[in-house]
PDB file of C-alpha atoms in Angstrom:
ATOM      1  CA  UNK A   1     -18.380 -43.698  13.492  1.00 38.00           C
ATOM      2  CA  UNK A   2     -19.200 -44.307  17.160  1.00 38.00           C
ATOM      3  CA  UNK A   3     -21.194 -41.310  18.213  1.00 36.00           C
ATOM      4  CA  UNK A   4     -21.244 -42.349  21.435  1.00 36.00           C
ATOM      5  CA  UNK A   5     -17.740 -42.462  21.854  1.00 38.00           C
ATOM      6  CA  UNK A   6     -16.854 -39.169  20.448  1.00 40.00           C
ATOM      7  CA  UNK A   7     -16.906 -36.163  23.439  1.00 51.00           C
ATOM      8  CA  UNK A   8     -16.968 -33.622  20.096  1.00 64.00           C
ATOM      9  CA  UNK A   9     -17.743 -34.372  16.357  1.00 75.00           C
ATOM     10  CA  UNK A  10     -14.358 -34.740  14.441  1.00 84.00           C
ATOM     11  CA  UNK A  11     -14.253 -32.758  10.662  1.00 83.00           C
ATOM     12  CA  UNK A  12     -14.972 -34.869   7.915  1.00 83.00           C
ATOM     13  CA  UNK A  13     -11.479 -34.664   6.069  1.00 86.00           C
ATOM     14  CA  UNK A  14      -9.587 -35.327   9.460  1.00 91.00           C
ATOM     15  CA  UNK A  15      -9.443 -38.857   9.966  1.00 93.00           C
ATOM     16  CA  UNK A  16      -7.461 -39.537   6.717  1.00 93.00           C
ATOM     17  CA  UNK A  17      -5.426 -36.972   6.977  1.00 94.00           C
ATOM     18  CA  UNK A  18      -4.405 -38.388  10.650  1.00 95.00           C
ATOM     19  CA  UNK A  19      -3.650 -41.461   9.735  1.00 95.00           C
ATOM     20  CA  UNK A  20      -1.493 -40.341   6.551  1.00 95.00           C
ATOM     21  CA  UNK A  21      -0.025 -38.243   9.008  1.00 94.00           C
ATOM     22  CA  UNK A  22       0.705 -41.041  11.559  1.00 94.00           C
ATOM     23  CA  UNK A  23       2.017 -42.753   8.843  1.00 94.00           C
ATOM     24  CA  UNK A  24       4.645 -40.390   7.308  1.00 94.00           C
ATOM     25  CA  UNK A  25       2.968 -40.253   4.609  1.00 95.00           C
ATOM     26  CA  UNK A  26       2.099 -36.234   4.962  1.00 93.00           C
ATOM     27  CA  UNK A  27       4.350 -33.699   5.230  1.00 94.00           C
ATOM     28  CA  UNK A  28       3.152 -30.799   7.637  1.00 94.00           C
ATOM     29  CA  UNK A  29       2.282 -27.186   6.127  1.00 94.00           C
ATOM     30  CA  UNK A  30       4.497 -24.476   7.796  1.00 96.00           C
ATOM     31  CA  UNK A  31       2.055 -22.625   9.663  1.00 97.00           C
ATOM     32  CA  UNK A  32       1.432 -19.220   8.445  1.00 96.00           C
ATOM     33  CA  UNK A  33       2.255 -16.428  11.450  1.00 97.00           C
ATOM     34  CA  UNK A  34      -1.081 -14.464  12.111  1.00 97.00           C
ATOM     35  CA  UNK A  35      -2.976 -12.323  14.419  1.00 98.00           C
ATOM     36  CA  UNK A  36      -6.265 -11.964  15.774  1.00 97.00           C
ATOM     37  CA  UNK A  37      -8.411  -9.281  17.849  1.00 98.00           C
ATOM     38  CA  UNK A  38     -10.866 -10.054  20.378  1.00 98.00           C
ATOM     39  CA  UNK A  39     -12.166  -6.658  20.504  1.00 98.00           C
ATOM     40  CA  UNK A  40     -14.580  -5.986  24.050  1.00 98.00           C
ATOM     41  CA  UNK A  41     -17.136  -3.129  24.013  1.00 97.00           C
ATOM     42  CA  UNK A  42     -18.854  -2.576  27.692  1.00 95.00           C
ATOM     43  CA  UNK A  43     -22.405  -2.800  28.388  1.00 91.00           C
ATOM     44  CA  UNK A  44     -22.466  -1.274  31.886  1.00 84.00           C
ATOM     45  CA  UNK A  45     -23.789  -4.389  32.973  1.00 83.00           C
ATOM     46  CA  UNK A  46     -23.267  -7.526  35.874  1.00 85.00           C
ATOM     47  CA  UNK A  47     -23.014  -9.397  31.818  1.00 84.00           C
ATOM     48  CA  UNK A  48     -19.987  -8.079  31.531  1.00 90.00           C
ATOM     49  CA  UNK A  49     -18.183  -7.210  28.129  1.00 97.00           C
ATOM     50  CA  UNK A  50     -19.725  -8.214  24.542  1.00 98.00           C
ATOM     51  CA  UNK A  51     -17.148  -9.184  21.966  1.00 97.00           C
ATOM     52  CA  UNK A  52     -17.101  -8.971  18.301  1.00 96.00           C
ATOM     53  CA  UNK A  53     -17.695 -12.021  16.320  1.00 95.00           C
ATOM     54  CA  UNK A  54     -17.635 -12.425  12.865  1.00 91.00           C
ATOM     55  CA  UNK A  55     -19.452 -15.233  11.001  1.00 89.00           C
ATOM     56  CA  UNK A  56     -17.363 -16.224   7.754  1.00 75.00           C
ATOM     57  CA  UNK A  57     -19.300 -16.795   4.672  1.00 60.00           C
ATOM     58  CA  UNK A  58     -19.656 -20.686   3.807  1.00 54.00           C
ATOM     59  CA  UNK A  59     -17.450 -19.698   0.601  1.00 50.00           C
ATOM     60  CA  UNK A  60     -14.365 -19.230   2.120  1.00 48.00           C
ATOM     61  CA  UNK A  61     -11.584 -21.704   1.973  1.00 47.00           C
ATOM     62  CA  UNK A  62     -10.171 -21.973   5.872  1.00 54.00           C
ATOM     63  CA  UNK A  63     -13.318 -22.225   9.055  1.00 52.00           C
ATOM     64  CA  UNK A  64     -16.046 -21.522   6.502  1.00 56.00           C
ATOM     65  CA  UNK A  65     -19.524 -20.651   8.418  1.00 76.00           C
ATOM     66  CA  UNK A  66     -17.312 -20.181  11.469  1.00 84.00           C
ATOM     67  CA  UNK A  67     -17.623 -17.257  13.946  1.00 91.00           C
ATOM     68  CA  UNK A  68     -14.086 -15.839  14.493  1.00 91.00           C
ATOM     69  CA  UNK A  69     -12.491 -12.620  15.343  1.00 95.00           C
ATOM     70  CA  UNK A  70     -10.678  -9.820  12.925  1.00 94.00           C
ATOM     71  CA  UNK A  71      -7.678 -11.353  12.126  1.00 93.00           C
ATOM     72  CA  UNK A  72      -5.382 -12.404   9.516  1.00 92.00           C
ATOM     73  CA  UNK A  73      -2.031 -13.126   7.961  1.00 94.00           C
ATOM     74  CA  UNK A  74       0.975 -11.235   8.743  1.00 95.00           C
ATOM     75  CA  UNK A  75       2.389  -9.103   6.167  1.00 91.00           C
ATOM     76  CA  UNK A  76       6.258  -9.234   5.731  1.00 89.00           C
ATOM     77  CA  UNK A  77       6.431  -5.891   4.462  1.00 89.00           C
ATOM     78  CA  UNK A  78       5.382  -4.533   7.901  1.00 91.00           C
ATOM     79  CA  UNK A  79       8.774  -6.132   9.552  1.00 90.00           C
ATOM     80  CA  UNK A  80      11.004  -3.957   7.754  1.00 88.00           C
ATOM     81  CA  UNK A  81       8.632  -0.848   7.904  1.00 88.00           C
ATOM     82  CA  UNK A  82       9.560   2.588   9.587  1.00 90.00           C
ATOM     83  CA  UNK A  83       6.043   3.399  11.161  1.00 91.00           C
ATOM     84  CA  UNK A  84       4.836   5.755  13.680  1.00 92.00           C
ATOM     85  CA  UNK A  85       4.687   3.955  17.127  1.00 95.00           C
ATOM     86  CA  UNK A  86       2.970   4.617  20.486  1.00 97.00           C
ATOM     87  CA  UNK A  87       3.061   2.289  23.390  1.00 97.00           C
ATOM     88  CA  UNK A  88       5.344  -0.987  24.204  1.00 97.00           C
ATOM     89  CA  UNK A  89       7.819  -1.311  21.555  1.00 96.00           C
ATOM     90  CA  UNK A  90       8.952  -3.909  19.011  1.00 97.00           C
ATOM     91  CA  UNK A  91      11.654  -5.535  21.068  1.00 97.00           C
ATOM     92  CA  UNK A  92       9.054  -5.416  24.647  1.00 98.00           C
ATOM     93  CA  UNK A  93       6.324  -7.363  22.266  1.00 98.00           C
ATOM     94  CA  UNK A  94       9.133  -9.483  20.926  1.00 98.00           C
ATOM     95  CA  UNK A  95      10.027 -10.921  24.505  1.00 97.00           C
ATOM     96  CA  UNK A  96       5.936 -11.083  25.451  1.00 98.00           C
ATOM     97  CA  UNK A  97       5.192 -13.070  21.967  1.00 98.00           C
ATOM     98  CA  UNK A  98       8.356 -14.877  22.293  1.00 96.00           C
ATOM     99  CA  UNK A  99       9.676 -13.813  18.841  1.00 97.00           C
ATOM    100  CA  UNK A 100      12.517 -11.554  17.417  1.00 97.00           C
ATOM    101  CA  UNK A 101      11.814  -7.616  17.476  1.00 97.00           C
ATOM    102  CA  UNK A 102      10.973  -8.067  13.382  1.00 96.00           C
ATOM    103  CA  UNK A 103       8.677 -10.588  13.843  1.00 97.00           C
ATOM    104  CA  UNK A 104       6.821  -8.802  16.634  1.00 97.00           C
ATOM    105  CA  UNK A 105       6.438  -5.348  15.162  1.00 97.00           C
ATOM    106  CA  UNK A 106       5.045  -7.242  12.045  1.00 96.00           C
ATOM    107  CA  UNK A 107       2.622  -9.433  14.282  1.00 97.00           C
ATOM    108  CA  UNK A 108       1.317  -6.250  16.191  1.00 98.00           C
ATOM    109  CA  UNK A 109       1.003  -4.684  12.946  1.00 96.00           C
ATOM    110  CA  UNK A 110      -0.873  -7.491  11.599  1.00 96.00           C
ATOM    111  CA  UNK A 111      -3.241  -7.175  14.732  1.00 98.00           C
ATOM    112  CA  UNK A 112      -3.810  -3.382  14.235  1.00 97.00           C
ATOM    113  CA  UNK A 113      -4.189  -3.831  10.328  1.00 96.00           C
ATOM    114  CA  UNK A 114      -7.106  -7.011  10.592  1.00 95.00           C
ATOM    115  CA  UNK A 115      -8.820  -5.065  13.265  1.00 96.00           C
ATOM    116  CA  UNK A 116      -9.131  -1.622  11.110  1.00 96.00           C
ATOM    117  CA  UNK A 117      -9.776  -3.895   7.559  1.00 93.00           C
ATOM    118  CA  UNK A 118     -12.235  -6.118   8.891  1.00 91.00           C
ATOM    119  CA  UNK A 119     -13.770  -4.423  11.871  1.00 93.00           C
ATOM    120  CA  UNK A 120     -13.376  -0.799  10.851  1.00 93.00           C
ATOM    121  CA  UNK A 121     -11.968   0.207  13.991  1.00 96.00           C
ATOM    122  CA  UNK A 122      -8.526   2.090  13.733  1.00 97.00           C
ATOM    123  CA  UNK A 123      -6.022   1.330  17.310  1.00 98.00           C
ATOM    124  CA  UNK A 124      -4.054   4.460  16.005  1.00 98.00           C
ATOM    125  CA  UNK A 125      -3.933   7.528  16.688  1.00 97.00           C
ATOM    126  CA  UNK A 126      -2.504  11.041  16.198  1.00 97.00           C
ATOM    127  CA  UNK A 127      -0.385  10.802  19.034  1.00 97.00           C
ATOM    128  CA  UNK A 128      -0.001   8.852  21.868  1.00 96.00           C
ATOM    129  CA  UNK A 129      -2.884   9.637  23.961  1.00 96.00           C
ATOM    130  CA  UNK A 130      -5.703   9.652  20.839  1.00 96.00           C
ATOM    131  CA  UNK A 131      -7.083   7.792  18.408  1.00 96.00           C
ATOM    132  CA  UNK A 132      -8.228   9.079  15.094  1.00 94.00           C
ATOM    133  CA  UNK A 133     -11.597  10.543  14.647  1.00 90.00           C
ATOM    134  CA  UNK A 134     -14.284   9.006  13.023  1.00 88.00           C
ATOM    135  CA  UNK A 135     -14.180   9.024   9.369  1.00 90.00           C
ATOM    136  CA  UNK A 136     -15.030   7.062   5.770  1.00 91.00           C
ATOM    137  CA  UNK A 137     -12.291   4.809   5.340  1.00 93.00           C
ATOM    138  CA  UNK A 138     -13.982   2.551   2.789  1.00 90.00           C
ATOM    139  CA  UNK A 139     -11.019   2.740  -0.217  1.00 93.00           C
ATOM    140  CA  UNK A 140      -8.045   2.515   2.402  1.00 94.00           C
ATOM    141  CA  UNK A 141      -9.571  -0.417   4.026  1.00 92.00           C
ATOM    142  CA  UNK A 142     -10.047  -1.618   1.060  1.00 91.00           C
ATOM    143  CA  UNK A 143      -6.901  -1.350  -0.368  1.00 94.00           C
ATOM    144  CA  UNK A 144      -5.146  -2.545   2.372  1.00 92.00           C
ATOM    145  CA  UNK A 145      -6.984  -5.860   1.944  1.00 89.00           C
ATOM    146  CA  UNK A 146      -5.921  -6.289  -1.721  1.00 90.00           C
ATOM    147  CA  UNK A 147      -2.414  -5.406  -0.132  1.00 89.00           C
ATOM    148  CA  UNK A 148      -2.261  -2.517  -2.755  1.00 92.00           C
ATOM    149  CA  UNK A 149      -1.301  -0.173   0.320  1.00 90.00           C
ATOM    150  CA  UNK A 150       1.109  -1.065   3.105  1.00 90.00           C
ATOM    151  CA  UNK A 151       0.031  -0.543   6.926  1.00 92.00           C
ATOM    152  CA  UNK A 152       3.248   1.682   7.550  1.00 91.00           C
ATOM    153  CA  UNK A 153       1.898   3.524   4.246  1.00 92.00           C
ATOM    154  CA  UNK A 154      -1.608   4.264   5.843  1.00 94.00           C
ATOM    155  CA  UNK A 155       0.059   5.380   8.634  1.00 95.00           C
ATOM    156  CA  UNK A 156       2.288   7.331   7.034  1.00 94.00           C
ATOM    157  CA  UNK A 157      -0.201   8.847   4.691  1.00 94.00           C
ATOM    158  CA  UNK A 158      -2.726   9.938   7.567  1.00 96.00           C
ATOM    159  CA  UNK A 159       0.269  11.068  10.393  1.00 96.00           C
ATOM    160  CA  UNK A 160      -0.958   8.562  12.762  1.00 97.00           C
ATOM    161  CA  UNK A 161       0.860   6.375  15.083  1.00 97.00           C
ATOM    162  CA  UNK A 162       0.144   2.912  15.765  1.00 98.00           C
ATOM    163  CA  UNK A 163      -0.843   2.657  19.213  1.00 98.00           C
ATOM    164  CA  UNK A 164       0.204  -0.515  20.469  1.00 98.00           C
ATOM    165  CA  UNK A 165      -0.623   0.368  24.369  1.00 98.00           C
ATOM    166  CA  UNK A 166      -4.488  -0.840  23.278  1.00 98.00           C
ATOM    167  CA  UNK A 167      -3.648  -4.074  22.776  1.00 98.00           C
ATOM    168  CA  UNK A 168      -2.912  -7.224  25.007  1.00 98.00           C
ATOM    169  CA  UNK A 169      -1.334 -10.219  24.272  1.00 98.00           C
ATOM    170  CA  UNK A 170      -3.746 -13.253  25.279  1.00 98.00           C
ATOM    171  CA  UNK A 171      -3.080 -16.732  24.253  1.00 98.00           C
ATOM    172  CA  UNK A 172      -1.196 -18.521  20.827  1.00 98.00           C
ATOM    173  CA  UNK A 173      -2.755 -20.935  19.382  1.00 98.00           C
ATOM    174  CA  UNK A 174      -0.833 -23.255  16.419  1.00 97.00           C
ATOM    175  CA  UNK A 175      -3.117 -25.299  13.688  1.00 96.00           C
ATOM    176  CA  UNK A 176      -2.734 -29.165  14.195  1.00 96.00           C
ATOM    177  CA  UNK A 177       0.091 -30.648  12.126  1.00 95.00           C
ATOM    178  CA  UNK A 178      -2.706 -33.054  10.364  1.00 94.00           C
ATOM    179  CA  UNK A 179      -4.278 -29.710   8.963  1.00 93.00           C
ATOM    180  CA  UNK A 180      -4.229 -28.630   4.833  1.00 91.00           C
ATOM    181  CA  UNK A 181      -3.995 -24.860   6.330  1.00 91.00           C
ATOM    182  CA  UNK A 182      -2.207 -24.093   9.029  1.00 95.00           C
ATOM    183  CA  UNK A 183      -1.862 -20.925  10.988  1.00 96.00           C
ATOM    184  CA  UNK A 184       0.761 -19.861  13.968  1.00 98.00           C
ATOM    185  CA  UNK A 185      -1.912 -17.452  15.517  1.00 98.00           C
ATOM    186  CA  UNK A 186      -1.416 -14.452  18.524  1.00 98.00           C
ATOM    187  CA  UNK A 187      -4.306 -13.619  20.235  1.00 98.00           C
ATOM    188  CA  UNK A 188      -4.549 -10.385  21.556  1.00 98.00           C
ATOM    189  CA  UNK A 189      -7.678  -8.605  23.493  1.00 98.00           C
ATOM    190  CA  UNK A 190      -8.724  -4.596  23.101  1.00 98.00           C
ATOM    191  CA  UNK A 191     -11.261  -2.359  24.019  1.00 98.00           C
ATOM    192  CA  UNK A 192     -13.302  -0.489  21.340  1.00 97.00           C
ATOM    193  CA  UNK A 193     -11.946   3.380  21.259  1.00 96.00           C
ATOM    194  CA  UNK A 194     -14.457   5.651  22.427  1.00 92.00           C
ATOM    195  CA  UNK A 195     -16.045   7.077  19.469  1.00 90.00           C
ATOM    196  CA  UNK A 196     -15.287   4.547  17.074  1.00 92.00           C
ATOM    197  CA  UNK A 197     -17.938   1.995  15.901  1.00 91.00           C
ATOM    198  CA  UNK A 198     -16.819  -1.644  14.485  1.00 88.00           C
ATOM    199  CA  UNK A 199     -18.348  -2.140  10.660  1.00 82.00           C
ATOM    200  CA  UNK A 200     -21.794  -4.057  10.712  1.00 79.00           C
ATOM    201  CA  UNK A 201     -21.107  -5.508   7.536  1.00 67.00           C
ATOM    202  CA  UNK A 202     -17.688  -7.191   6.278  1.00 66.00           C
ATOM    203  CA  UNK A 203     -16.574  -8.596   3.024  1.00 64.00           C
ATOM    204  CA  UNK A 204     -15.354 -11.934   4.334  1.00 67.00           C
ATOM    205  CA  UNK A 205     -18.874 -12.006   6.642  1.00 66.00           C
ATOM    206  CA  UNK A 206     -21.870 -12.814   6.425  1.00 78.00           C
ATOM    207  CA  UNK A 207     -23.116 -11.821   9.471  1.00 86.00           C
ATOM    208  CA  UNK A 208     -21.178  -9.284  12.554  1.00 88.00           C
ATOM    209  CA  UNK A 209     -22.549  -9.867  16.153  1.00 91.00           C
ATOM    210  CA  UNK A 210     -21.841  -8.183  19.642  1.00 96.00           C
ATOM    211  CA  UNK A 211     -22.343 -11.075  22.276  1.00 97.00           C
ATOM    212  CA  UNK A 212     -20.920 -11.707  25.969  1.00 97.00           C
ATOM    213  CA  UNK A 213     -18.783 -14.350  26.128  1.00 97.00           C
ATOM    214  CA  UNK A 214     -21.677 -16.423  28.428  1.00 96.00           C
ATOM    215  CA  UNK A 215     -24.230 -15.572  25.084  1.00 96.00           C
ATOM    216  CA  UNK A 216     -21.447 -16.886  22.284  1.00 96.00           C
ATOM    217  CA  UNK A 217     -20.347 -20.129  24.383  1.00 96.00           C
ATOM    218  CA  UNK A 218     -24.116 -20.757  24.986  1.00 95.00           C
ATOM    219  CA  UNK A 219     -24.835 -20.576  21.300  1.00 94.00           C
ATOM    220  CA  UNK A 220     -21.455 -22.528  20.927  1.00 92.00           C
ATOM    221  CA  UNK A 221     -23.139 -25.385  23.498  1.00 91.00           C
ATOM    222  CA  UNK A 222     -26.469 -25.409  21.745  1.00 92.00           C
ATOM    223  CA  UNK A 223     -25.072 -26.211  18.526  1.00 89.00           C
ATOM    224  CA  UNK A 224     -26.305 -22.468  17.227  1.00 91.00           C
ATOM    225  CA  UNK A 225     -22.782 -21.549  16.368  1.00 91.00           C
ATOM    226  CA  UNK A 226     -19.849 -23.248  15.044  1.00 89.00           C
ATOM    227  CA  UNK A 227     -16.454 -22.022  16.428  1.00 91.00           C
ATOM    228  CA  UNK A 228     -13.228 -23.474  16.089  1.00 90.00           C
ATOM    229  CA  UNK A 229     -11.238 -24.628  19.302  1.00 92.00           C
ATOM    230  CA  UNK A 230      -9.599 -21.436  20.185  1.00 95.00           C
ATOM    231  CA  UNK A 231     -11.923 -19.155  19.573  1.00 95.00           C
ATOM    232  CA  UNK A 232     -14.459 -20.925  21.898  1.00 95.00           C
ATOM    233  CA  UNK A 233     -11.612 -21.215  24.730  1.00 96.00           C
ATOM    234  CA  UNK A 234     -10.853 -17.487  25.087  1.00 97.00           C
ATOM    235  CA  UNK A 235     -14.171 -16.929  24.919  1.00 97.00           C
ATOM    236  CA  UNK A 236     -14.328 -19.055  27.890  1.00 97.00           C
ATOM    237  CA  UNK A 237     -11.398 -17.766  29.232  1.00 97.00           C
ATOM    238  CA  UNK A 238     -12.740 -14.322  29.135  1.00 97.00           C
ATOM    239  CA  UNK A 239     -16.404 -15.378  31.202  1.00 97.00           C
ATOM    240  CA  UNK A 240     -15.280 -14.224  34.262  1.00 96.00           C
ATOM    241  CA  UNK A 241     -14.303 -10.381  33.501  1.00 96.00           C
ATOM    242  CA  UNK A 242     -16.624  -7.703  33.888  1.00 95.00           C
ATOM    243  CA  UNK A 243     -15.329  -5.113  31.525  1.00 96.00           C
ATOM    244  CA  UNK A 244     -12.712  -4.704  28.977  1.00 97.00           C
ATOM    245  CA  UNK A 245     -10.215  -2.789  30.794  1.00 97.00           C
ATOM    246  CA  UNK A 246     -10.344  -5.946  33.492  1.00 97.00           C
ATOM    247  CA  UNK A 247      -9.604  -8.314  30.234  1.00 97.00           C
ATOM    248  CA  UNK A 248      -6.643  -6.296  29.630  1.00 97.00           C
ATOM    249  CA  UNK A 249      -5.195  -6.328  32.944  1.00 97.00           C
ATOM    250  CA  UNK A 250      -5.678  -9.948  33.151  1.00 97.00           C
ATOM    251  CA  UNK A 251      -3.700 -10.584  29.780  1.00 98.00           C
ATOM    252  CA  UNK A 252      -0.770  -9.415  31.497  1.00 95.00           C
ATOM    253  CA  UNK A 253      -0.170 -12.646  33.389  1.00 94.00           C
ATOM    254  CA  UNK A 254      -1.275 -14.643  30.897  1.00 97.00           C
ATOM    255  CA  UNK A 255       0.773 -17.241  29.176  1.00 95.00           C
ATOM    256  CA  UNK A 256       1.872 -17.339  25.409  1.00 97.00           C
ATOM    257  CA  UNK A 257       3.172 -20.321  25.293  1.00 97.00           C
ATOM    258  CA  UNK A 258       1.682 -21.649  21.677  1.00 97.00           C
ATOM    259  CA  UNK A 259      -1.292 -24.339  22.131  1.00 97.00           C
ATOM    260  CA  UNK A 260      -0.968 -27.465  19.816  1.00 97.00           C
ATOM    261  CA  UNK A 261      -3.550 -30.047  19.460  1.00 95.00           C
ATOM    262  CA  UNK A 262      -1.992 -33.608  18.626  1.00 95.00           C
ATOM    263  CA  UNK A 263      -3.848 -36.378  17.079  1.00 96.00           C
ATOM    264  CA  UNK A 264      -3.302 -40.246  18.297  1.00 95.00           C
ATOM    265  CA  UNK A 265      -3.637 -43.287  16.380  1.00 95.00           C
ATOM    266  CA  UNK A 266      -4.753 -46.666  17.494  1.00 94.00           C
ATOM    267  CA  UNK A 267      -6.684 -48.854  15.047  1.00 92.00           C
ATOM    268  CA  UNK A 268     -10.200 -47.674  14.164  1.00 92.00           C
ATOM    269  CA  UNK A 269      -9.387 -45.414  17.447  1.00 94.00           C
ATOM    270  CA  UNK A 270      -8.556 -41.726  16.913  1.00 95.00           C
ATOM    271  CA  UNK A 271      -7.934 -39.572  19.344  1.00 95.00           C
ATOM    272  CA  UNK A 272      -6.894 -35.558  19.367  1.00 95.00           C
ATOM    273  CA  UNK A 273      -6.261 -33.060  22.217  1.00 95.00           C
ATOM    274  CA  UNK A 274      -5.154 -30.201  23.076  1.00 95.00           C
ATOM    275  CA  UNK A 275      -2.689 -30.354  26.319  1.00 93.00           C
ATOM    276  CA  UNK A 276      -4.540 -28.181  29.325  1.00 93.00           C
ATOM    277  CA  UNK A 277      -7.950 -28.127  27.261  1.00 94.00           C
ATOM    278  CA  UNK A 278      -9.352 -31.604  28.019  1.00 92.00           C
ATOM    279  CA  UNK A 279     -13.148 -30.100  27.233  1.00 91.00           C
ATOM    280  CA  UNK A 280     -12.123 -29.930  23.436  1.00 92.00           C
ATOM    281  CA  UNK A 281     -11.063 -33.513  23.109  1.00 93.00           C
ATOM    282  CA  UNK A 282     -12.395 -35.395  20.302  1.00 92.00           C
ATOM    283  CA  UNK A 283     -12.297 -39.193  21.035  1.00 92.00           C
ATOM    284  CA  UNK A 284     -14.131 -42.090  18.733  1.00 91.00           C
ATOM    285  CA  UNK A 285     -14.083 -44.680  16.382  1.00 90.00           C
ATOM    286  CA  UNK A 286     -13.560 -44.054  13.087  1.00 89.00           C
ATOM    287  CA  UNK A 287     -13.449 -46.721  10.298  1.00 85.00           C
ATOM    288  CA  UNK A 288     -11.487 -46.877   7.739  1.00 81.00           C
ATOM    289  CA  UNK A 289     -13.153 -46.354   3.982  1.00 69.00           C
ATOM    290  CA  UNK A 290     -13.088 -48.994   1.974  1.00 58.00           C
ATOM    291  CA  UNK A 291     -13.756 -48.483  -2.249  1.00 48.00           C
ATOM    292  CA  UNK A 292     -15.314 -51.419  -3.519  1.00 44.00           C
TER     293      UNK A 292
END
């Protein structure tokens, strides 16, 4: 490979699976609808906001050793579900995420849900002007993630109401065509309820960290910590605000429309970008392996 070519270094199972992909010879996993939280806690300083970043343990099948943010799949049963709601409802977050009303309410679930399983911290509330008090929710958190216990259940269980209000749509990213997993993801931004704390330690983790956006993209930069494309880009997108209520206010004329990074094949030439993020364009020359 041409290191000197390449503006970023490309995965090691991507170039084959680009050019079986160039030449019909894959056939594209349906992306899998998801969510994702970048939660923002002030600091009271000129820094601005720290976010929440979660290192996933080298064991895990999709971005292993990856920082990330809560997030995860949606869960159907949450599209059908009569839940307690506060804030925008399904059929306002359907035309903001570009989706049907079902879809929606089962995408903002999924946003709630990831952000109260893997972060501890519960964007629901009693009623519409609360969240819930500080408590041990070990065994429902964990319950929830061996989907033993639907989120409209929890709710439902505990008299709370989900509290949409707290979160903002951001961006929508969509996993390369080329990829073995693929993942249709929302990204939404909230601020850390006052008196709630996020977990410091999380099963699919091996290490939680509260940095600025300017601290993780510097770490990003230096080679300290591995990101995938979109989570480095909001974090860049996000360098600029000063607190976490200014993050949600900017959401709000934000774009959704999905981001899709395309791969092009010429020769020993590959070449993938993502349209409007030229920064994260990986560009070399990558031989072909030969057996034998």
């Amino acid at each position: 490979m041409d290191q000197r070519a390449t503006t970023l270094p490309m995965p090691p199972g991507w170039p084959a699976r680009i050019r079986a992909a160039d030449a019909g010879e894959l056939t594209p996993p349906v992306p899998r609808q998801s969510a994702t939280v970048v939660l923002l806690r002030d600091t009271g300083t000129d820094a601005g906001p720290e976010a929440y970043l979660l290192r996933r343990r080298t064991s895990m099948a999709f971005a292993a050793g990856m920082y990330a943010y809560p997030g995860g799949g949606v869960d159907r049963r949450d599209a059908e579900a009569e839940l307690g709601w506060a804030g925008p409802g399904p059929q306002e977050w359907a035309e903001r995420l570009g989706v049907d009303a079902r879809t929606a309410q089962a995408v903002v679930c999924a946003a709630v849900r990831e952000t109260f399983e893997e972060a501890g911290v519960l964007l629901a509330g009693p009623d519409a002007d609360s969240v819930a008090e500080p408590r041990d929710w070990t065994a429902e958190r964990a319950a929830l993630e061996a989907h033993e216990l639907s989120f409209a259940d929890f709710l439902r269980d505990h008299g709370l109401l989900l509290r949409s209000d707290l979160l903002a749509g951001w961006a929508r990213w969509i996993t390369p065509a080329f990829e073995e997993r693929r993942y249709d993801t929302w990204f939404f931004v909230a601020a850390l309820p006052t008196g709630q704390r996020a977990a410091r330690e999380v099963g699919e983790a091996d290490r939680v960290a509260w940095l600025t956006p300017a601290e993780a993209v510097r770490g990003y930069e230096e080679g300290r910590f591995g990101m995938l494309p979109p989570t480095v880009t909001v974090l860049r997108e996000l360098l600029p605000v000063r607190s976490a209520a200014e993050a949600l206010g900017a959401a709000a004329g934000r774009s959704l429309e999905p981001v899709l990074g395309r791969a092009e094949v010429r020769g020993e030439r590959l070449t993938v970008r993502w349209p409007g993020y030229d920064e994260l364009t990986i560009d070399g020359t990558f031989p072909v392996e030969r057996v034998g």
